Amino acid sequence: MTEQAEGTRTAILTVDDDGGVSRAVARDLRRRYGEQHRIVRAQSAPAGLDALRQLKLRGDLVALILADYRMPELNGIEFLEQAMDIYPEARRVLLTAYADTGAAIDAINVVDLDHYLLKPWDPPEEKLYPVVDALLEEWEASEHRLVPETKVVGHRWSARSSEVREFLARNQVPYRWYTTDEAEGQRLLAAAGADGRALPVVITPDGEALIEPSDAELASRVGLATTPSGDFYDLVIVGGGPAGLGAAVYGASEGLRTVLVEQLAAGGQAGQSSRIENYLGFPDGVSGAQLTDRARRQAQRFGAEVLTTREVTGLEVRGSARRVKFADGSFIDAHTVLLATGVSYRQLHAPGLDELTGRGVYYGSALTEATACLGQDVYVVGGANSAGQAALYLSRNAKSVTLLVRAPSLEKSMSYYLVKRIADNPAISVRTSTEVIGASGGDHLERLTLRDTAAGSTETVDAQWLYLFIGAQPLTDWLDGVVVCDARGFVVAGPDLLAGGERPRGWNLDRPPYHLETSVPGVFVAGDARAESAKRVASAVGEGAMAVMLVHRYLEKL
Ligand SMILES: Cc1cc2nc3c(=O)[nH]c(=O)nc-3n(C[C@H](O)[C@H](O)[C@H](O)COP(=O)(O)OP(=O)(O)OC[C@H]3O[C@@H](n4cnc5c(N)ncnc54)[C@H](O)[C@@H]3O)c2cc1C
């Protein structure tokens, strides 16, 4: 049995199998320390260990543990030994009878005992409080911090651990990362009852342990919305990048019942950008995560619903309603739909790369992993602005950054200001006409094979980190046959649909499609997913806002 009084998050635990003594210790402790400490009382050693594990999972601190020496399942010394595995920094006191003084003295060595108290300790003012005061003072003088946030325990080179960290970071959920080879990581795993084979283990701020959770499970436990609250909306936005967020802000602020559905985390590609320097109004640049997090909060403040970890897998026309469907059979109906699904990085298919993805090989996730590259050699693949930004960002920590570019020069594909900054940075070297043709390693990337396409030669280099930012492809397979797309899968809209003066097949209105309207009336597209779009943050935001204006026009004539 355990009993605790609510108070601060720092606890004092007392364990005694004798109910009367246990209550008396707790009462005396509570009288003097109850205001500032939570007094947790356990009436057996196993119950005491359970209480400690719970406190550990919740991120509470334990300042002091008082254990009776004579207990049936484990004696006080054995109990304190196990308690040390959970809270090594807590001060330890053994409660003993006079006859057990010898055992108490032995315990000073076995469990590094701070003190032993002879029973009875009356009056506490003389025999108990001075001892506890001194121990608490000592404990407070050493550095302890409360850890109320989410904790992730994982393996340094596990792909899923890396994905979970990325997911939490992109959803602005603060977390603390522990590897399985550090003592605190092991303690947390033990407290969660996990054997460490299924990783990562995520411990929520209220102490729940999630073993190898899916994104959807994580989202719901860390307080992100995953299901719509309404039955019918004016506007469903698919995709939470700048275009979708722009539309959500304008749609909701102009009174449209608006829901935004995002498959991963709001922010899109822009959320992965370390520094956006060409967005209007930010002369010193702004991190993509900061910009898009503000946009998400702005949209929600106006009343837009933002659902995360929900991938839209189908679009259907049902009379005047438009239905977006999910893989689990659920759906959302609305008058209008905005497709803002952007683009994603293409995978590079070279031997070894797939196996090492998440273990030294990353697609566009430089921000989360950057600190791990401290003092090491890093390779970045890509010739566009995203690769240039990543190289500059990574060069702050890495010993060297090598930018691998397939084309013979950078100038055609990268903005001038980035090319210049890279040239001026001594930590970055650029290898043009170079391709990655293979990767190898054990637990983690160790080597890359590079081909110089100009010279026709190959070379193997030591490499622990490879970040790929290559080409973009639209995420529109699920729209196949529903809306008109170009040969590369980008959604065609507005005047571009009227090739040869013909309206799109099945178009049954007496007006031509509006500017951002697809071949299905009431379904719009904005941002990078649109054929011939500018592939910039500002233009995506602008198109999102403009789409809302066209949605109003469409609704007026409905
Ligand atoms: C690293 C990096 C740096 C960049 N730097 C700059 C810069 O400095 N300046 C600049 O102007 N541009 C920059 N860009 C480009 C810019 O970020 C993009 O042009 C912009 O993000 C496009 O916005 P979007 O909303 O159209 O699409 P995206 O940002 O691609 O967002 C689309 C969203 O839709 C979601 N989605 C896709 N399919 C589905 C589905 N079926 N169901 C639910 N959700 C779905 C995706 O998960 C994604 O979150 C950069 C890009 C990257 C990757």
Coordinates of C-alpha atoms and ligand atoms in Angstrom, one line a residue:
M1 CA 0.0 0.0 0.0
T2 CA 1.3 3.5 -0.8
E3 CA -0.2 6.8 0.3
Q4 CA 0.8 10.3 -0.8
A5 CA 0.0 13.9 -0.2
E6 CA -0.1 16.2 -3.1
G7 CA 2.4 19.0 -3.0
T8 CA 5.5 19.9 -4.9
R9 CA 7.0 17.3 -7.2
T10 CA 9.9 16.5 -4.9
A11 CA 9.2 13.5 -2.8
I12 CA 10.3 11.9 0.4
L13 CA 9.6 8.1 0.5
T14 CA 9.2 6.1 3.7
V15 CA 8.9 2.3 3.7
D16 CA 8.0 0.3 6.8
D17 CA 5.9 -2.9 7.0
D18 CA 4.6 -2.1 10.4
G19 CA 1.5 0.0 9.8
G20 CA 1.7 1.9 13.1
V21 CA 5.4 2.9 12.7
S22 CA 4.8 3.7 9.0
R23 CA 2.0 6.1 9.8
A24 CA 4.0 7.7 12.6
V25 CA 7.0 8.3 10.4
A26 CA 4.8 9.8 7.6
R27 CA 2.9 11.9 10.1
D28 CA 6.1 13.4 11.6
L29 CA 7.6 14.0 8.1
R30 CA 4.5 15.6 6.8
R31 CA 4.2 17.9 9.8
R32 CA 7.6 19.5 9.1
Y33 CA 8.2 18.9 5.4
G34 CA 4.6 18.4 3.9
E35 CA 4.4 21.9 2.5
Q36 CA 7.5 21.6 0.3
H37 CA 7.7 17.9 -0.3
R38 CA 5.3 15.1 -1.2
I39 CA 5.5 12.5 1.5
V40 CA 5.0 9.0 -0.1
R41 CA 4.4 6.1 2.3
A42 CA 4.8 2.5 1.3
Q43 CA 4.0 -0.5 3.6
S44 CA 6.3 -3.0 1.9
A45 CA 9.5 -3.0 0.0
P46 CA 7.9 -4.1 -3.3
A47 CA 5.3 -1.3 -2.9
G48 CA 8.1 1.1 -2.2
L49 CA 9.9 0.1 -5.4
D50 CA 6.7 0.4 -7.4
A51 CA 6.2 3.9 -6.0
L52 CA 9.7 4.9 -7.0
R53 CA 9.2 3.6 -10.5
Q54 CA 6.0 5.6 -10.8
L55 CA 7.7 8.7 -9.6
K56 CA 10.6 8.1 -12.0
L57 CA 8.2 7.8 -15.0
R58 CA 6.4 11.0 -14.1
G59 CA 9.8 12.8 -13.9
D60 CA 9.4 13.6 -10.2
L61 CA 12.5 14.0 -8.0
V62 CA 13.0 12.0 -4.9
A63 CA 15.2 13.7 -2.3
L64 CA 15.1 11.2 0.6
I65 CA 14.3 7.5 1.2
L66 CA 13.8 6.2 4.7
A67 CA 13.5 2.4 4.9
D68 CA 13.0 0.1 7.8
Y69 CA 15.7 -2.5 8.2
R70 CA 13.4 -5.5 9.2
M71 CA 10.9 -6.1 6.4
P72 CA 9.7 -9.5 5.1
E73 CA 10.3 -9.6 1.3
L74 CA 13.5 -7.5 1.2
N75 CA 15.3 -6.1 4.2
G76 CA 16.0 -2.3 4.3
I77 CA 19.5 -2.6 2.9
E78 CA 18.3 -4.8 -0.1
F79 CA 15.5 -2.4 -0.7
L80 CA 17.8 0.7 -0.7
E81 CA 20.2 -1.1 -3.0
Q82 CA 17.4 -1.5 -5.5
A83 CA 16.1 2.0 -4.9
M84 CA 19.5 3.3 -5.8
D85 CA 19.2 1.9 -9.3
I86 CA 16.1 4.1 -9.7
Y87 CA 17.1 7.2 -7.8
P88 CA 20.9 7.1 -7.3
E89 CA 21.0 10.7 -6.1
A90 CA 18.4 10.4 -3.3
R91 CA 19.7 10.5 0.2
R92 CA 19.3 7.2 2.1
V93 CA 18.3 6.6 5.7
L94 CA 17.9 3.2 7.4
L95 CA 15.4 2.9 10.4
T96 CA 16.7 0.3 12.8
A97 CA 16.2 -1.1 16.3
Y98 CA 19.1 -0.9 18.7
A99 CA 19.8 -4.7 18.1
D100 CA 20.4 -4.1 14.4
T101 CA 23.0 -1.4 14.7
G102 CA 25.6 -3.8 13.3
A103 CA 23.6 -4.3 10.2
A104 CA 23.1 -0.6 9.8
I105 CA 26.9 0.1 10.1
D106 CA 27.5 -2.6 7.4
A107 CA 25.0 -0.8 5.1
I108 CA 27.0 2.3 5.1
N109 CA 29.4 0.5 2.8
V110 CA 26.9 -1.6 0.9
V111 CA 24.4 1.1 -0.1
D112 CA 26.4 4.2 0.7
L113 CA 24.0 4.9 3.6
D114 CA 23.8 8.5 4.6
H115 CA 22.4 7.9 8.0
Y116 CA 20.7 5.4 10.3
L117 CA 18.0 6.3 12.8
L118 CA 17.4 4.3 15.9
K119 CA 13.7 3.7 16.7
P120 CA 11.9 5.3 18.4
W121 CA 13.0 8.8 17.3
D122 CA 10.9 10.7 19.8
P123 CA 10.9 13.6 20.1
P124 CA 11.3 14.2 16.3
E125 CA 12.4 17.8 16.9
E126 CA 15.6 16.3 18.5
K127 CA 16.1 13.0 16.8
L128 CA 14.5 13.1 13.4
Y129 CA 14.3 16.6 12.0
P130 CA 17.9 17.6 12.5
V131 CA 19.0 14.6 10.5
V132 CA 16.5 15.0 7.7
D133 CA 17.1 18.8 7.6
A134 CA 20.8 18.2 7.0
L135 CA 20.2 15.5 4.4
L136 CA 17.7 17.7 2.5
E137 CA 20.1 20.6 2.6
E138 CA 22.8 18.5 1.2
W139 CA 20.5 17.1 -1.5
E140 CA 19.4 20.6 -2.5
A141 CA 22.9 21.8 -2.8
S142 CA 23.7 19.3 -5.5
E143 CA 22.2 19.9 -9.0
H144 CA 18.8 18.5 -9.6
R145 CA 16.3 19.5 -12.2
L146 CA 12.7 18.5 -12.6
V147 CA 12.0 16.8 -15.8
P148 CA 8.3 17.2 -16.5
E149 CA 8.5 16.9 -20.3
T150 CA 8.3 13.9 -22.5
K151 CA 11.2 11.5 -22.4
V152 CA 12.5 9.4 -25.2
V153 CA 14.7 6.4 -24.6
G154 CA 16.2 4.9 -27.7
H155 CA 19.2 3.6 -29.5
R156 CA 21.5 6.2 -31.0
W157 CA 21.4 4.4 -34.4
S158 CA 17.8 3.2 -34.5
A159 CA 15.8 4.6 -37.4
R160 CA 12.5 4.6 -35.5
S161 CA 14.1 6.4 -32.6
S162 CA 15.3 9.0 -35.0
E163 CA 11.8 9.3 -36.6
V164 CA 10.1 9.7 -33.2
R165 CA 12.5 12.5 -32.2
E166 CA 11.9 14.2 -35.6
F167 CA 8.1 13.8 -35.1
L168 CA 8.2 15.4 -31.6
A169 CA 10.5 18.2 -32.7
R170 CA 8.4 19.0 -35.7
N171 CA 5.2 19.1 -33.7
Q172 CA 7.0 21.4 -31.2
V173 CA 6.7 18.9 -28.4
P174 CA 9.7 19.4 -26.0
Y175 CA 11.3 16.1 -25.1
R176 CA 14.5 14.9 -23.4
W177 CA 16.5 12.2 -25.2
Y178 CA 18.3 9.4 -23.4
T179 CA 20.3 6.7 -25.1
T180 CA 20.1 3.1 -23.9
D181 CA 23.8 3.1 -23.1
E182 CA 23.5 5.8 -20.5
A183 CA 22.6 5.0 -16.9
E184 CA 19.5 7.2 -16.8
G185 CA 18.2 5.6 -20.0
Q186 CA 18.6 2.2 -18.4
R187 CA 16.8 3.4 -15.2
L188 CA 13.9 4.7 -17.2
L189 CA 13.6 1.5 -19.2
A190 CA 13.6 -0.5 -16.0
A191 CA 11.0 1.8 -14.4
A192 CA 8.8 1.3 -17.5
G193 CA 9.2 -2.4 -17.3
A194 CA 10.7 -2.5 -20.8
D195 CA 13.5 -4.9 -21.8
G196 CA 15.0 -2.5 -24.3
R197 CA 14.4 -4.8 -27.3
A198 CA 11.5 -2.7 -28.7
L199 CA 12.6 0.9 -29.0
P200 CA 12.1 3.7 -28.6
V201 CA 10.2 3.9 -25.3
V202 CA 8.4 7.3 -24.9
I203 CA 7.4 8.4 -21.5
T204 CA 4.7 11.0 -21.4
P205 CA 4.8 13.9 -18.9
D206 CA 2.2 12.1 -16.8
G207 CA 4.3 9.0 -16.6
E208 CA 2.8 6.7 -19.2
A209 CA 5.3 4.5 -21.0
L210 CA 4.7 4.0 -24.8
I211 CA 6.7 1.2 -26.3
E212 CA 7.7 1.7 -29.9
P213 CA 4.6 4.0 -30.5
S214 CA 3.2 4.8 -33.9
D215 CA 3.0 8.5 -34.9
A216 CA -0.8 8.4 -34.4
E217 CA -0.4 7.0 -30.9
L218 CA 2.2 9.6 -30.0
A219 CA 0.1 12.4 -31.4
S220 CA -2.9 11.5 -29.3
R221 CA -0.9 11.0 -26.1
V222 CA 1.0 14.3 -26.4
G223 CA -2.1 16.3 -26.9
L224 CA -2.3 16.7 -30.7
A225 CA -5.8 16.5 -32.3
T226 CA -6.3 13.6 -34.7
T227 CA -10.0 13.5 -35.3
P228 CA -12.4 16.2 -36.6
S229 CA -14.9 17.7 -34.2
G230 CA -17.6 18.5 -36.8
D231 CA -19.5 16.5 -39.4
F232 CA -19.3 19.0 -42.3
Y233 CA -17.0 21.8 -43.1
D234 CA -16.9 24.7 -45.6
L235 CA -13.2 23.9 -46.4
V236 CA -11.0 20.9 -45.9
I237 CA -7.3 21.6 -46.4
V238 CA -5.1 18.6 -47.2
G239 CA -1.5 19.3 -46.1
G240 CA -0.1 21.5 -43.4
G241 CA 2.8 23.3 -45.1
P242 CA 2.9 27.0 -45.8
A243 CA 0.1 26.8 -48.4
G244 CA -2.2 24.8 -46.2
L245 CA -1.4 27.0 -43.1
G246 CA -1.9 30.2 -45.2
A247 CA -5.3 28.9 -46.3
A248 CA -6.3 27.9 -42.7
V249 CA -5.5 31.4 -41.4
Y250 CA -7.4 33.2 -44.1
G251 CA -10.3 30.6 -44.2
A252 CA -10.9 30.5 -40.5
S253 CA -10.4 34.3 -40.0
E254 CA -13.0 34.9 -42.7
G255 CA -15.6 32.7 -41.0
L256 CA -15.3 29.5 -43.0
R257 CA -15.6 26.3 -41.0
T258 CA -12.1 25.1 -41.7
V259 CA -10.2 21.9 -41.0
L260 CA -6.6 21.2 -42.0
V261 CA -5.4 17.6 -42.2
E262 CA -1.7 16.8 -42.1
Q263 CA -0.2 13.4 -42.4
L264 CA 2.8 14.1 -40.2
A265 CA 3.4 17.4 -38.5
A266 CA 2.3 20.9 -39.5
G267 CA 5.1 22.9 -41.2
G268 CA 5.7 20.9 -44.3
Q269 CA 9.1 21.3 -46.0
A270 CA 9.4 24.8 -44.6
G271 CA 9.3 23.3 -41.1
Q272 CA 12.6 21.6 -42.0
S273 CA 14.3 24.7 -43.1
S274 CA 17.0 25.9 -40.7
R275 CA 16.8 29.5 -41.9
I276 CA 14.4 31.1 -44.4
E277 CA 16.0 34.4 -45.5
N278 CA 13.8 35.4 -48.4
Y279 CA 10.4 35.6 -46.6
L280 CA 8.9 39.0 -46.6
G281 CA 9.3 40.9 -43.3
F282 CA 12.1 38.9 -41.8
P283 CA 15.3 40.8 -42.7
D284 CA 17.4 38.6 -40.4
G285 CA 15.8 35.3 -41.5
V286 CA 13.5 33.1 -39.5
S287 CA 13.7 29.4 -38.8
G288 CA 11.1 27.4 -40.7
A289 CA 9.9 25.7 -37.6
Q290 CA 9.3 29.0 -35.9
L291 CA 7.5 30.5 -38.8
T292 CA 5.2 27.6 -39.3
D293 CA 4.5 27.0 -35.6
R294 CA 3.3 30.6 -35.4
A295 CA 1.2 30.1 -38.4
R296 CA -0.4 27.0 -36.9
R297 CA -1.2 28.8 -33.7
Q298 CA -2.6 31.7 -35.6
A299 CA -4.9 29.4 -37.6
Q300 CA -6.1 27.7 -34.4
R301 CA -6.7 31.1 -32.7
F302 CA -9.1 32.0 -35.6
G303 CA -10.9 28.6 -35.0
A304 CA -9.3 26.4 -37.7
E305 CA -9.0 22.7 -36.6
V306 CA -5.6 21.2 -37.2
L307 CA -5.4 17.4 -37.3
T308 CA -2.0 15.7 -37.4
T309 CA -0.9 12.2 -38.3
R310 CA -3.9 11.7 -40.6
E311 CA -3.0 10.9 -44.2
V312 CA -5.7 11.5 -46.7
T313 CA -5.9 8.6 -49.1
G314 CA -8.8 9.4 -51.3
L315 CA -11.0 12.2 -52.8
E316 CA -14.6 11.6 -53.9
V317 CA -17.3 13.9 -55.4
R318 CA -20.7 13.3 -53.8
G319 CA -23.2 15.7 -55.4
S320 CA -22.3 19.2 -54.1
A321 CA -20.2 17.7 -51.3
R322 CA -16.5 16.8 -51.6
R323 CA -15.3 13.9 -49.4
V324 CA -11.7 13.3 -48.3
K325 CA -11.1 9.8 -47.1
F326 CA -8.7 8.1 -44.8
A327 CA -7.2 4.6 -44.9
D328 CA -9.2 3.4 -41.9
G329 CA -12.5 4.1 -43.8
S330 CA -13.3 7.4 -42.0
F331 CA -13.8 10.6 -44.0
I332 CA -14.6 14.3 -43.8
D333 CA -17.2 16.0 -46.0
A334 CA -17.1 19.6 -47.0
H335 CA -18.2 22.1 -49.6
T336 CA -14.7 22.6 -50.9
V337 CA -11.2 21.0 -50.7
L338 CA -7.8 22.6 -51.0
L339 CA -5.0 20.3 -52.1
A340 CA -1.8 21.7 -50.4
T341 CA 0.2 18.4 -50.3
G342 CA 3.5 19.9 -51.5
V343 CA 6.4 17.7 -52.5
S344 CA 8.7 15.3 -50.8
Y345 CA 12.3 14.4 -51.3
R346 CA 13.0 11.6 -53.8
Q347 CA 14.9 8.6 -52.4
L348 CA 18.3 8.0 -53.8
H349 CA 18.6 4.4 -54.8
A350 CA 22.2 3.3 -54.4
P351 CA 23.3 0.0 -52.7
G352 CA 23.4 0.3 -48.9
L353 CA 21.5 3.5 -48.6
D354 CA 18.1 2.1 -47.8
E355 CA 19.5 -0.1 -45.0
L356 CA 21.3 2.8 -43.4
T357 CA 18.5 5.4 -43.6
G358 CA 17.9 6.7 -40.1
R359 CA 21.3 5.4 -39.1
G360 CA 23.6 8.1 -40.5
V361 CA 21.6 8.6 -43.7
Y362 CA 18.8 11.2 -43.5
Y363 CA 16.4 12.7 -46.0
G364 CA 15.9 16.4 -45.2
S365 CA 16.1 16.0 -41.4
A366 CA 19.3 17.9 -40.7
L367 CA 17.8 19.9 -37.9
T368 CA 17.1 17.1 -35.4
E369 CA 20.4 15.2 -35.9
A370 CA 22.7 18.2 -36.4
T371 CA 24.1 18.2 -32.8
A372 CA 25.2 14.6 -33.2
C373 CA 27.6 15.6 -35.9
L374 CA 29.8 17.6 -33.5
G375 CA 33.4 17.5 -34.7
Q376 CA 32.7 14.9 -37.5
D377 CA 32.8 14.8 -41.3
V378 CA 29.5 15.3 -42.9
Y379 CA 28.3 14.9 -46.5
V380 CA 25.3 16.7 -48.0
V381 CA 23.8 15.7 -51.4
G382 CA 21.9 18.2 -53.5
G383 CA 22.3 21.4 -55.5
A384 CA 19.2 23.4 -54.5
N385 CA 18.7 26.0 -51.8
S386 CA 17.6 23.3 -49.3
A387 CA 21.0 21.5 -49.6
G388 CA 22.9 24.8 -49.4
Q389 CA 21.0 25.9 -46.2
A390 CA 21.6 22.5 -44.6
A391 CA 25.4 22.6 -45.4
L392 CA 25.6 26.0 -43.8
Y393 CA 23.6 24.9 -40.8
L394 CA 25.6 21.7 -40.3
S395 CA 28.9 23.5 -40.7
R396 CA 28.3 25.1 -37.3
N397 CA 29.0 21.8 -35.5
A398 CA 30.7 19.5 -37.9
K399 CA 34.4 19.4 -38.5
S400 CA 33.9 19.5 -42.3
V401 CA 30.9 19.5 -44.6
T402 CA 31.2 18.3 -48.2
L403 CA 28.5 19.3 -50.6
L404 CA 28.0 16.7 -53.3
V405 CA 26.4 18.1 -56.5
R406 CA 25.6 16.1 -59.5
A407 CA 25.7 19.1 -61.9
P408 CA 29.0 20.7 -63.0
S409 CA 28.2 23.9 -61.0
L410 CA 26.0 25.2 -58.2
E411 CA 25.1 28.5 -59.8
K412 CA 22.2 27.3 -61.9
S413 CA 20.2 25.6 -59.1
M414 CA 21.0 27.6 -55.9
S415 CA 20.3 31.2 -55.0
Y416 CA 23.3 33.5 -55.4
Y417 CA 23.4 34.6 -51.7
L418 CA 23.8 30.9 -50.6
V419 CA 26.4 30.1 -53.3
K420 CA 28.5 33.0 -52.0
R421 CA 28.1 32.1 -48.3
I422 CA 29.2 28.6 -49.0
A423 CA 32.2 29.8 -50.9
D424 CA 33.1 32.0 -48.0
N425 CA 32.8 29.2 -45.4
P426 CA 36.1 27.4 -44.9
A427 CA 34.4 24.4 -43.3
I428 CA 32.4 23.6 -46.5
S429 CA 33.9 22.2 -49.7
V430 CA 31.9 21.6 -52.8
R431 CA 32.4 18.6 -55.1
T432 CA 30.6 19.1 -58.4
S433 CA 29.9 16.4 -61.0
T434 CA 29.8 13.9 -58.1
E435 CA 27.2 11.2 -57.3
V436 CA 26.8 8.8 -54.4
I437 CA 26.8 5.3 -55.8
G438 CA 27.0 3.2 -52.6
A439 CA 27.1 3.3 -48.8
S440 CA 28.2 0.8 -46.2
G441 CA 28.5 0.3 -42.5
G442 CA 27.4 -1.8 -39.6
D443 CA 25.1 -0.2 -37.0
H444 CA 25.8 3.1 -38.6
L445 CA 27.0 4.6 -41.9
E446 CA 30.8 4.3 -42.2
R447 CA 31.7 4.7 -45.8
L448 CA 30.4 6.2 -49.0
T449 CA 31.4 5.4 -52.6
L450 CA 31.5 8.5 -54.8
R451 CA 31.7 8.7 -58.6
D452 CA 33.2 11.7 -60.3
T453 CA 31.1 11.8 -63.5
A454 CA 33.5 14.2 -65.3
A455 CA 36.6 12.1 -64.7
G456 CA 34.9 8.7 -64.7
S457 CA 36.6 7.7 -61.5
T458 CA 35.3 6.3 -58.2
E459 CA 36.5 6.8 -54.6
T460 CA 35.5 5.4 -51.2
V461 CA 35.5 7.9 -48.4
D462 CA 35.0 7.5 -44.6
A463 CA 31.7 9.2 -43.7
Q464 CA 29.4 9.0 -40.7
W465 CA 26.7 11.4 -41.8
L466 CA 24.9 11.8 -45.1
Y467 CA 22.0 14.2 -45.6
L468 CA 20.2 14.0 -48.9
F469 CA 18.2 16.9 -50.4
I470 CA 17.5 15.7 -53.9
G471 CA 14.7 16.5 -56.3
A472 CA 11.1 16.8 -55.3
Q473 CA 8.2 14.7 -56.2
P474 CA 4.5 15.6 -55.6
L475 CA 2.5 13.4 -53.2
T476 CA -0.5 13.0 -55.5
D477 CA -0.7 9.2 -56.3
W478 CA -4.0 9.1 -54.3
L479 CA -5.5 11.7 -56.7
D480 CA -4.9 9.5 -59.8
G481 CA -7.9 9.6 -62.1
V482 CA -9.8 12.1 -59.9
V483 CA -8.1 15.4 -60.8
V484 CA -6.0 16.2 -63.9
C485 CA -2.2 16.0 -63.1
D486 CA 0.7 16.6 -65.4
A487 CA 3.2 13.8 -66.4
R488 CA 5.2 14.3 -63.2
G489 CA 2.1 14.1 -61.0
F490 CA 1.7 17.9 -60.3
V491 CA -1.9 19.0 -60.1
V492 CA -3.0 21.2 -63.1
A493 CA -5.2 24.2 -62.3
G494 CA -7.0 27.2 -63.7
P495 CA -6.0 28.4 -67.1
D496 CA -3.5 25.6 -67.5
L497 CA -6.4 23.2 -67.8
L498 CA -7.7 24.9 -70.9
A499 CA -5.0 23.6 -73.2
G500 CA -6.2 24.0 -76.8
G501 CA -9.2 26.0 -75.6
E502 CA -11.0 22.8 -74.3
R503 CA -12.5 22.6 -70.8
P504 CA -11.4 19.6 -68.8
R505 CA -13.3 16.3 -69.3
G506 CA -16.4 16.1 -67.1
W507 CA -16.4 19.8 -66.3
N508 CA -20.1 20.6 -66.2
L509 CA -20.2 24.3 -65.2
D510 CA -20.8 27.2 -67.6
R511 CA -17.7 29.0 -66.4
P512 CA -14.1 28.0 -66.8
P513 CA -12.1 26.8 -63.8
Y514 CA -11.0 29.6 -61.4
H515 CA -7.3 30.3 -61.2
L516 CA -6.3 27.7 -58.6
E517 CA -9.3 25.4 -59.3
T518 CA -8.6 21.8 -60.4
S519 CA -10.5 19.8 -63.0
V520 CA -13.1 19.1 -60.3
P521 CA -15.2 22.2 -59.4
G522 CA -14.8 23.2 -55.7
V523 CA -11.4 21.4 -55.4
F524 CA -8.5 23.8 -55.4
V525 CA -4.7 23.4 -55.3
A526 CA -2.0 25.7 -53.8
G527 CA 1.7 25.7 -53.3
D528 CA 4.3 23.2 -54.5
A529 CA 1.8 20.5 -55.5
R530 CA 0.5 22.8 -58.3
A531 CA 2.0 22.3 -61.7
E532 CA 4.3 25.2 -62.7
S533 CA 4.3 26.6 -59.1
A534 CA 7.2 28.8 -57.8
K535 CA 8.4 26.4 -55.0
R536 CA 8.9 29.1 -52.5
V537 CA 7.4 29.7 -49.0
A538 CA 6.0 33.1 -49.9
S539 CA 4.3 31.9 -53.1
A540 CA 2.8 28.9 -51.2
V541 CA 1.4 31.2 -48.5
G542 CA 0.1 33.6 -51.2
E543 CA -1.6 30.8 -53.1
G544 CA -3.2 29.5 -49.9
A545 CA -4.7 32.9 -49.2
M546 CA -5.8 33.3 -52.8
A547 CA -7.4 29.9 -52.8
V548 CA -9.6 31.0 -49.9
M549 CA -10.8 34.0 -51.9
L550 CA -11.8 31.6 -54.7
V551 CA -13.5 29.3 -52.3
H552 CA -15.7 32.2 -51.3
R553 CA -16.5 32.9 -54.9
Y554 CA -17.4 29.2 -55.4
L555 CA -19.6 29.1 -52.3
E556 CA -21.5 32.2 -53.4
K557 CA -22.6 30.4 -56.5
L558 CA -23.3 27.0 -54.9
Ligands
LIG1 C1 15.2 22.4 -46.2 C2 14.4 23.3 -47.1 C3 14.7 24.7 -47.1 C4 13.9 25.6 -47.9 N1 14.2 26.9 -47.8 C5 13.5 27.8 -48.5 C6 13.7 29.2 -48.4 O1 14.7 29.6 -47.8 N2 12.9 30.0 -49.0 C7 11.8 29.6 -49.7 O2 11.1 30.4 -50.3 N3 11.6 28.3 -49.9 C8 12.3 27.4 -49.2 N4 12.1 26.0 -49.3 C9 10.9 25.6 -50.2 C10 9.6 25.8 -49.4 O3 9.7 25.2 -48.1 C11 8.4 25.1 -50.1 O4 8.3 25.8 -51.4 C12 7.1 25.3 -49.3 O5 7.3 24.6 -48.1 C13 6.0 24.7 -50.1 O6 4.8 24.7 -49.3 P1 3.6 23.8 -49.5 O7 2.6 24.1 -48.4 O8 3.1 23.9 -50.9 O9 4.1 22.3 -49.4 P2 5.0 21.5 -48.3 O10 5.8 22.5 -47.5 O11 5.6 20.4 -49.0 O12 3.8 20.9 -47.3 C14 3.0 19.9 -47.7 C15 2.4 19.2 -46.5 O13 1.4 18.3 -46.9 C16 1.5 17.1 -46.2 N5 0.8 16.1 -47.0 C17 1.2 15.6 -48.2 N6 0.4 14.6 -48.6 C18 -0.6 14.5 -47.6 C19 -1.7 13.6 -47.5 N7 -2.1 12.8 -48.4 N8 -2.5 13.8 -46.4 C20 -2.2 14.7 -45.4 N9 -1.1 15.5 -45.5 C21 -0.3 15.4 -46.6 C22 3.0 16.9 -46.0 O14 3.3 16.1 -45.0 C23 3.4 18.3 -45.8 O15 3.5 18.7 -44.4 C24 12.8 25.1 -48.6 C25 12.5 23.7 -48.6 C26 13.3 22.9 -47.9 C27 12.9 21.4 -47.9

